PDB file of C-alpha atoms in Angstrom:
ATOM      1  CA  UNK I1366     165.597 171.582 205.743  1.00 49.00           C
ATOM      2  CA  UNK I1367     164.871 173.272 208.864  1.00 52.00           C
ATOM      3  CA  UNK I1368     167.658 174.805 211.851  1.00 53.00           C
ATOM      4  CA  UNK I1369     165.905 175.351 214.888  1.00 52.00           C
ATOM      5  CA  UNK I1370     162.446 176.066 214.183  1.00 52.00           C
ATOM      6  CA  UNK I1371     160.805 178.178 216.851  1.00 51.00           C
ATOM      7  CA  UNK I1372     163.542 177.288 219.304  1.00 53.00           C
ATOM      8  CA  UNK I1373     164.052 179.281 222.742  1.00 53.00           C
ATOM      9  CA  UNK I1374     166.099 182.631 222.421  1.00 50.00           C
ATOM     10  CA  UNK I1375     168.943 181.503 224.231  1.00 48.00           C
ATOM     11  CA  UNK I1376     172.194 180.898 223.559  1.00 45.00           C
ATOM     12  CA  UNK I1377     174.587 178.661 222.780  1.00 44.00           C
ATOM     13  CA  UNK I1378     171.339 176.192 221.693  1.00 47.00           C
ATOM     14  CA  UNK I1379     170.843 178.843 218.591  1.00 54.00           C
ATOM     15  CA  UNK I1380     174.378 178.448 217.551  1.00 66.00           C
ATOM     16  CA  UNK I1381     174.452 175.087 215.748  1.00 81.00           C
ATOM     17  CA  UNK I1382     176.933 175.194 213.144  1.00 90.00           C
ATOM     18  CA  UNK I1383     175.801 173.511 210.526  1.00 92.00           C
ATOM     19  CA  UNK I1384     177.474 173.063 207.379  1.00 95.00           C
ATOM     20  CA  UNK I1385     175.705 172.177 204.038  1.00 95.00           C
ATOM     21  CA  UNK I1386     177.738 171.592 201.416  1.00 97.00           C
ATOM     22  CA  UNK I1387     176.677 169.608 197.770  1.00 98.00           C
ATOM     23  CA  UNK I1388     173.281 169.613 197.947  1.00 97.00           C
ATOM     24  CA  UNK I1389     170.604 169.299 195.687  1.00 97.00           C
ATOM     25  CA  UNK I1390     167.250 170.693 197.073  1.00 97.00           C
ATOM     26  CA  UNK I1391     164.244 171.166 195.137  1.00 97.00           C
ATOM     27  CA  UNK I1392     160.083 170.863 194.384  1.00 96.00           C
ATOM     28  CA  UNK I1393     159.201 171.482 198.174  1.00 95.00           C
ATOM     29  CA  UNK I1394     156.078 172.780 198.431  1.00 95.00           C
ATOM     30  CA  UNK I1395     157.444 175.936 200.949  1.00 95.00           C
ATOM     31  CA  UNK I1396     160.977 176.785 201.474  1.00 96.00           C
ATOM     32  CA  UNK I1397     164.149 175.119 200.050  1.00 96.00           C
ATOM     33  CA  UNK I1398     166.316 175.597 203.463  1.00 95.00           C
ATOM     34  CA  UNK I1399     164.525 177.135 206.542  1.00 95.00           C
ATOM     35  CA  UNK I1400     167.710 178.984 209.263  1.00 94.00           C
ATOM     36  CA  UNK I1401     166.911 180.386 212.228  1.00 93.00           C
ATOM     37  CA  UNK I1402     170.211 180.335 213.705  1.00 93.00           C
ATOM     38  CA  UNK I1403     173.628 181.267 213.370  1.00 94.00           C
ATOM     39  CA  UNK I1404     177.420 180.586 212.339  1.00 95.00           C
ATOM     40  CA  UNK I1405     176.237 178.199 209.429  1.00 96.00           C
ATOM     41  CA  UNK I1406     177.548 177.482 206.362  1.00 97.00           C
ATOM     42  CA  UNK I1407     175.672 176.569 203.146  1.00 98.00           C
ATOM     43  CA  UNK I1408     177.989 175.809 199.867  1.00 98.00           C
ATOM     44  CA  UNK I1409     178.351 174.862 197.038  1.00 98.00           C
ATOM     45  CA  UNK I1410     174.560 173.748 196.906  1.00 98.00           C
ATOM     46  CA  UNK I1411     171.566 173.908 194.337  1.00 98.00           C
ATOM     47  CA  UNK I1412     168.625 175.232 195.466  1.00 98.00           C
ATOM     48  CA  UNK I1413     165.623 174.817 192.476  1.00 98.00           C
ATOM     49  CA  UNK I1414     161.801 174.939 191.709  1.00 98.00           C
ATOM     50  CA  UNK I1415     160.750 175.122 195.394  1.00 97.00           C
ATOM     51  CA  UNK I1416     157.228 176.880 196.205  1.00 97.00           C
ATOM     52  CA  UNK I1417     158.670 179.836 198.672  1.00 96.00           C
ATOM     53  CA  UNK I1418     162.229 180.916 198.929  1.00 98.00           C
ATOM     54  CA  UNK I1419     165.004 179.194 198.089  1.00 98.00           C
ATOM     55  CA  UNK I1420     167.050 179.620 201.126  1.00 98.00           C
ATOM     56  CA  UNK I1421     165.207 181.566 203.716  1.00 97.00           C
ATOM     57  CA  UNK I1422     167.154 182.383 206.936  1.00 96.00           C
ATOM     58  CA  UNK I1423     165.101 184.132 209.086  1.00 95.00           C
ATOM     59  CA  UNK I1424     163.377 183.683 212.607  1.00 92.00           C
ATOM     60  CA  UNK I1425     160.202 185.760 213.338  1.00 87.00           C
ATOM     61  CA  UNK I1426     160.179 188.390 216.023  1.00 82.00           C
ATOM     62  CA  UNK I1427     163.837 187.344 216.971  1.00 84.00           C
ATOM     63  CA  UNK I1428     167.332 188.264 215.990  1.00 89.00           C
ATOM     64  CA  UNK I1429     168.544 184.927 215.990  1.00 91.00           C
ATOM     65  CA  UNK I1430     170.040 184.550 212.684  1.00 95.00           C
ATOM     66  CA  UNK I1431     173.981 185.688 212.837  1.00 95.00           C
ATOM     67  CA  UNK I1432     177.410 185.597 211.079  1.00 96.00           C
ATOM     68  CA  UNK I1433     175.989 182.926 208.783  1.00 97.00           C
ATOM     69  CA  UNK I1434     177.823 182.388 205.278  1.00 98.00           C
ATOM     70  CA  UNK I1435     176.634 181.607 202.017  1.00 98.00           C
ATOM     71  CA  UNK I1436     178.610 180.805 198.706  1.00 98.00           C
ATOM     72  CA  UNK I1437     179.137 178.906 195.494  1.00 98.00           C
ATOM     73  CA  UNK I1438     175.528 177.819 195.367  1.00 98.00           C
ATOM     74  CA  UNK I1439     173.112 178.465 192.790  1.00 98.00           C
ATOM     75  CA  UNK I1440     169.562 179.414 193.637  1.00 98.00           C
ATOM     76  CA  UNK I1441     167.191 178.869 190.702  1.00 98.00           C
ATOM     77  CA  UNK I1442     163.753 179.125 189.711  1.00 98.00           C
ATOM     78  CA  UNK I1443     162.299 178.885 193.316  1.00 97.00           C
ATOM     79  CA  UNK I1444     158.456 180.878 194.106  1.00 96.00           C
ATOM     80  CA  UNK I1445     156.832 178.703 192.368  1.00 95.00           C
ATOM     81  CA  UNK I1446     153.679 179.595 193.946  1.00 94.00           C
ATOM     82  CA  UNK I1447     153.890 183.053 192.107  1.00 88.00           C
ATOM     83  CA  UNK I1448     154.162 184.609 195.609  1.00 91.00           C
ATOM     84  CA  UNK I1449     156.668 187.151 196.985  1.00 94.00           C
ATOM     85  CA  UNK I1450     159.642 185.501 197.453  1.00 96.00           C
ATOM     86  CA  UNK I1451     163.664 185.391 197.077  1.00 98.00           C
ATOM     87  CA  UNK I1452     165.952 182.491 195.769  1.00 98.00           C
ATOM     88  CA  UNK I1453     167.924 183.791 199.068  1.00 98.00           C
ATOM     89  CA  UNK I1454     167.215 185.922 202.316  1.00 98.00           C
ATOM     90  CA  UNK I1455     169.015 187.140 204.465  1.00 98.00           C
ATOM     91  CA  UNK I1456     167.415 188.390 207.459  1.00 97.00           C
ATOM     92  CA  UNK I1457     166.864 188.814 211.600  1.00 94.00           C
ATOM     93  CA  UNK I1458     170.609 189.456 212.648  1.00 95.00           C
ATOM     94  CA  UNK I1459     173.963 190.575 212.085  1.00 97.00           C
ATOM     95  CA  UNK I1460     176.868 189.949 209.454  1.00 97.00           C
ATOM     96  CA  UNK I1461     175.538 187.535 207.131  1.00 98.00           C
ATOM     97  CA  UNK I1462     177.293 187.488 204.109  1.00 98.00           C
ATOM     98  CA  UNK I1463     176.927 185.701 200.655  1.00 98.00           C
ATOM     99  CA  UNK I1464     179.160 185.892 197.908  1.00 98.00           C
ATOM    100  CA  UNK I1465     179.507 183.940 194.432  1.00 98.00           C
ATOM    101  CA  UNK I1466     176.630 182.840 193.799  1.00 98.00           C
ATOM    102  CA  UNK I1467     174.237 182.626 190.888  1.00 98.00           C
ATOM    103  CA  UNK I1468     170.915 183.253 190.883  1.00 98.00           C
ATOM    104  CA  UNK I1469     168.045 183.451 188.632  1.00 98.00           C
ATOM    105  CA  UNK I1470     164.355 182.819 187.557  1.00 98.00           C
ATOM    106  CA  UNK I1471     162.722 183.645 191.108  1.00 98.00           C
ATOM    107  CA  UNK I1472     160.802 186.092 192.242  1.00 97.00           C
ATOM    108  CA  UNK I1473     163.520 188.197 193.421  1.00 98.00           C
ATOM    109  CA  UNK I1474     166.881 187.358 193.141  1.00 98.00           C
ATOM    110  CA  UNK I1475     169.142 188.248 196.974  1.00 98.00           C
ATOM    111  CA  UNK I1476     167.498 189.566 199.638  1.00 98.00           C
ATOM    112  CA  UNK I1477     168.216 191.744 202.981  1.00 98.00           C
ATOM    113  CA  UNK I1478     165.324 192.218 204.690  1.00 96.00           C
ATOM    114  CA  UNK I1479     163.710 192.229 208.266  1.00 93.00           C
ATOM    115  CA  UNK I1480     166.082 193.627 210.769  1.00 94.00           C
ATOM    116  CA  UNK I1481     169.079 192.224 208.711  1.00 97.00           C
ATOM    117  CA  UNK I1482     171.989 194.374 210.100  1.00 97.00           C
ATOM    118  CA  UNK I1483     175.926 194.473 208.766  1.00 98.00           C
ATOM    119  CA  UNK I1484     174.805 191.889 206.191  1.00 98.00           C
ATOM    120  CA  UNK I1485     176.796 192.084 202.538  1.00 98.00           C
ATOM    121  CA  UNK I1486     176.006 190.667 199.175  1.00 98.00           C
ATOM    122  CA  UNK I1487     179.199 190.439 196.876  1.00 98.00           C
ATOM    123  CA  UNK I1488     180.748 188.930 193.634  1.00 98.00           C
ATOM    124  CA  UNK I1489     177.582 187.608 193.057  1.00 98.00           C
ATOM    125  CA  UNK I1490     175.506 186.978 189.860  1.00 98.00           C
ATOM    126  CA  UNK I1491     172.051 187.791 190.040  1.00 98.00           C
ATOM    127  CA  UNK I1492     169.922 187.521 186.240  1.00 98.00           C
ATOM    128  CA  UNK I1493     166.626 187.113 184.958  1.00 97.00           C
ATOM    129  CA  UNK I1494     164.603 187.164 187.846  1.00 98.00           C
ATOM    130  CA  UNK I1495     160.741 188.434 187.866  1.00 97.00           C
ATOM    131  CA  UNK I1496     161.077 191.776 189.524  1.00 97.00           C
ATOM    132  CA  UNK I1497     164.160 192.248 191.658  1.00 98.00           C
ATOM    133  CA  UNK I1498     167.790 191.211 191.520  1.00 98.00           C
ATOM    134  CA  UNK I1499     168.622 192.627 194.640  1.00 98.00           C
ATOM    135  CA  UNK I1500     166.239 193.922 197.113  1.00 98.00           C
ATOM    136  CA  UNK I1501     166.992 195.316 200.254  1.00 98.00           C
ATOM    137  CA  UNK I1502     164.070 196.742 202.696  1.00 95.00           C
ATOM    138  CA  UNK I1503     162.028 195.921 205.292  1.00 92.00           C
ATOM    139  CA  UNK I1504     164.097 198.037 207.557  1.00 93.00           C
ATOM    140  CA  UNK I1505     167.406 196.809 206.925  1.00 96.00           C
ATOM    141  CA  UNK I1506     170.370 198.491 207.851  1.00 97.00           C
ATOM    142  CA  UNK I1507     173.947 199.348 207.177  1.00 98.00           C
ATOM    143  CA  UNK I1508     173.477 196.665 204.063  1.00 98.00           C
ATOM    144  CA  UNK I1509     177.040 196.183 201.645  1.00 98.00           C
ATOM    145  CA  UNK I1510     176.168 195.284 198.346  1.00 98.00           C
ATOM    146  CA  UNK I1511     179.515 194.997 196.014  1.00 98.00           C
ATOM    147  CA  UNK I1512     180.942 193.858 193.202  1.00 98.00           C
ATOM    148  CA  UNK I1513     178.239 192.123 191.969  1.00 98.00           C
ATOM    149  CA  UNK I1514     176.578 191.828 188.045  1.00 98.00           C
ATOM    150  CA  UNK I1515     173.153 192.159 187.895  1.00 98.00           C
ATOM    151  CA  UNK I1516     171.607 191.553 184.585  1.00 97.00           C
ATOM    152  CA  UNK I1517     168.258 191.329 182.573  1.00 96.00           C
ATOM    153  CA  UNK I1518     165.888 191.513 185.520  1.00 97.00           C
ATOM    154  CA  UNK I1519     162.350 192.490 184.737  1.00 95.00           C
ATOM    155  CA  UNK I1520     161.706 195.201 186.966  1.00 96.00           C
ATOM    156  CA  UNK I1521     164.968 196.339 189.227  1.00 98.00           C
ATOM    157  CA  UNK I1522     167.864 195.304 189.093  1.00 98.00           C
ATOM    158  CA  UNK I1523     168.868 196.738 192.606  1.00 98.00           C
ATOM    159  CA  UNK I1524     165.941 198.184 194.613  1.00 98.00           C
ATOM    160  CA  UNK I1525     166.185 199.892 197.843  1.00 98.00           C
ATOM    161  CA  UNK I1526     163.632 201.333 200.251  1.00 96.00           C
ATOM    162  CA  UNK I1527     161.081 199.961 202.613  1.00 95.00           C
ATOM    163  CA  UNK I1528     162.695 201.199 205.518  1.00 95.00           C
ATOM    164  CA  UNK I1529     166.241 200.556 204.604  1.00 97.00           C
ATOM    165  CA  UNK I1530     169.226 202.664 206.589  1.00 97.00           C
ATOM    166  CA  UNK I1531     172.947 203.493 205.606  1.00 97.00           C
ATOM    167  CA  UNK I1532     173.082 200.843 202.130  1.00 98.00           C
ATOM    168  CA  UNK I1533     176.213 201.146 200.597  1.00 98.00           C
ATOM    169  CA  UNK I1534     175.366 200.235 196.923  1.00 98.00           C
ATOM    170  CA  UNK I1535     179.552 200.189 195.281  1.00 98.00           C
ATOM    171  CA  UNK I1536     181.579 198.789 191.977  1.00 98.00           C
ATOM    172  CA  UNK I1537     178.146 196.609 190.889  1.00 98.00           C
ATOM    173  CA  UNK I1538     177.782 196.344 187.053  1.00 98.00           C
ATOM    174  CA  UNK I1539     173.852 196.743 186.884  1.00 98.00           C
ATOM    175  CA  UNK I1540     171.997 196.577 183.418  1.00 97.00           C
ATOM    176  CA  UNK I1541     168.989 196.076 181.481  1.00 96.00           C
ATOM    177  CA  UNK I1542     166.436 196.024 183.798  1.00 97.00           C
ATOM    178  CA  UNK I1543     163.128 197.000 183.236  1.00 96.00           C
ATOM    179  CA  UNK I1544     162.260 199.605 185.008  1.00 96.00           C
ATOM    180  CA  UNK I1545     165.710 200.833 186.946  1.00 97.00           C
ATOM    181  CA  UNK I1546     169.081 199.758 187.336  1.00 98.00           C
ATOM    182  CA  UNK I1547     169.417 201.487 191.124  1.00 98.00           C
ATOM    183  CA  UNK I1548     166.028 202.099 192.562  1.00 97.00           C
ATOM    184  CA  UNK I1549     166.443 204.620 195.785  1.00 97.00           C
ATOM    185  CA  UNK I1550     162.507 204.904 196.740  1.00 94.00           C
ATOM    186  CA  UNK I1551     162.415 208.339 197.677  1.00 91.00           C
ATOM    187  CA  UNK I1552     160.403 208.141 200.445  1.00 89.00           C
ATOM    188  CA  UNK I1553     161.359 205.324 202.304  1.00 93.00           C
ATOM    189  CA  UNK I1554     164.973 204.762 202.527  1.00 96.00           C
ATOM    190  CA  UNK I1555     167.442 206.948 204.231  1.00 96.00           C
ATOM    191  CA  UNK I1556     171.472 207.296 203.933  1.00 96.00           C
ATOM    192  CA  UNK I1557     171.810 204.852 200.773  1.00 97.00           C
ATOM    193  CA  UNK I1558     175.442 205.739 199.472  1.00 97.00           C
ATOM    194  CA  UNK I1559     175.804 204.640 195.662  1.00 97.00           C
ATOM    195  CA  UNK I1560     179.405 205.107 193.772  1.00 97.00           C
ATOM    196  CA  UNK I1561     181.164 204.016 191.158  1.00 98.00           C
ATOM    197  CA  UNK I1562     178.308 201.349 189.696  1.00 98.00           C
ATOM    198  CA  UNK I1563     178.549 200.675 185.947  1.00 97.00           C
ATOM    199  CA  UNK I1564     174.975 200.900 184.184  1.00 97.00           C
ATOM    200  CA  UNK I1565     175.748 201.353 180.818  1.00 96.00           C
ATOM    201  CA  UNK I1566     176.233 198.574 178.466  1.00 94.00           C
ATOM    202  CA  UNK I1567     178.793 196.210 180.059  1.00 94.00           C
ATOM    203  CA  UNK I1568     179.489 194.481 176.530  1.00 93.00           C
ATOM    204  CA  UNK I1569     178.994 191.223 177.689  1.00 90.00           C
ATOM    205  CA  UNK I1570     181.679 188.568 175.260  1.00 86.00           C
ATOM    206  CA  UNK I1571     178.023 186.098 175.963  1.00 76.00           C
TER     207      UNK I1571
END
């Protein structure tokens, strides 16, 4: 599924306002969902074995991609090609938001990348993914990630740097990852504020 692909930077004929709600979209051989435009919803949706991302909003050498919303989907198993890839980005504008969903088994689990800007990640479940269960880089800025549980991922379970300004990394239960629960890459990240994250043994009931 594709919003706007490549269309003129003007607006209102970016704003579409789409809402996708109950799908099932899988086994495409690039991206699940394809945004480049704004004030869309996507809910309650699952998003499975595609070759890219899962759900990649993003427009190239734009900032196009605003105030979109994302929850109650689950985003599973998706970079198939054994590329880099999320089971969700977020990216190229302002105040995106997702919240409750689950994700797990892709390359990297939620993503705020490329010029993403006042974008938050919260009460979300992000588990077993490849390398990352939250990444945010590729000059990103003032990022909120909250509330979340991140668990079992085989390298990070939240990773920031590339380029990433003013992350506030808060009240996130982060644990057993492979190499580090909260990654701040030393020399590529600037103003990251972390507090009050559990990453000790949450004692999971299952």
């Amino acid at each position: 599924i594709t919003s706007c692909h490549d269309c003129p930077d003007t607006t209102p004929s970016v704003d579409n306002h789409n809402e996708l709600i109950k799908l099932k979209i899988h086994n495409s051989t690039s991206h699940g969902i394809y945004v480049e435009t704004s004030h869309n919803l996507l809910e309650e949706s699952e998003i499975y074995n595609n070759a890219k991302y899962g759900a990649h909003f993003f427009r190239s050498g734009g900032n196009t991609v605003n105030s979109n919303i994302i929850r109650y989907n689950t985003f599973h198993d998706n970079t198939t090609n054994d590329g880099w890839g999320c089971g969700l980005l977020l990216s190229a504008g302002t105040d995106n938001v997702a919240y409750n969903n689950i994700v797990y088994g892709n390359f990297a689990g939620l993503c705020l990348q490329y010029r993403s800007v006042n974008s938050s990640l919260y009460n979300n479940i992000s588990r077993n993914n490849a390398n990352y269960g939250i990444y945010v880089g590729n000059n990103a800025e003032s990022s909120r990630i909250a509330n979340n549980t991140i668990y079992n991922n085989h390298a990070y379970g939240i990773f920031v740097g590339d380029g990433s300004r003013d992350a506030a990394v808060h009240n996130n239960i982060v644990y057993q990852s492979s190499k580090s629960n909260i990654y701040l890459e030393p020399a590529d990240q600037t103003g990251t504020i972390i507090s009050h994250n559990l990453t000790t043994n949450p004692n999971f009931v299952n």
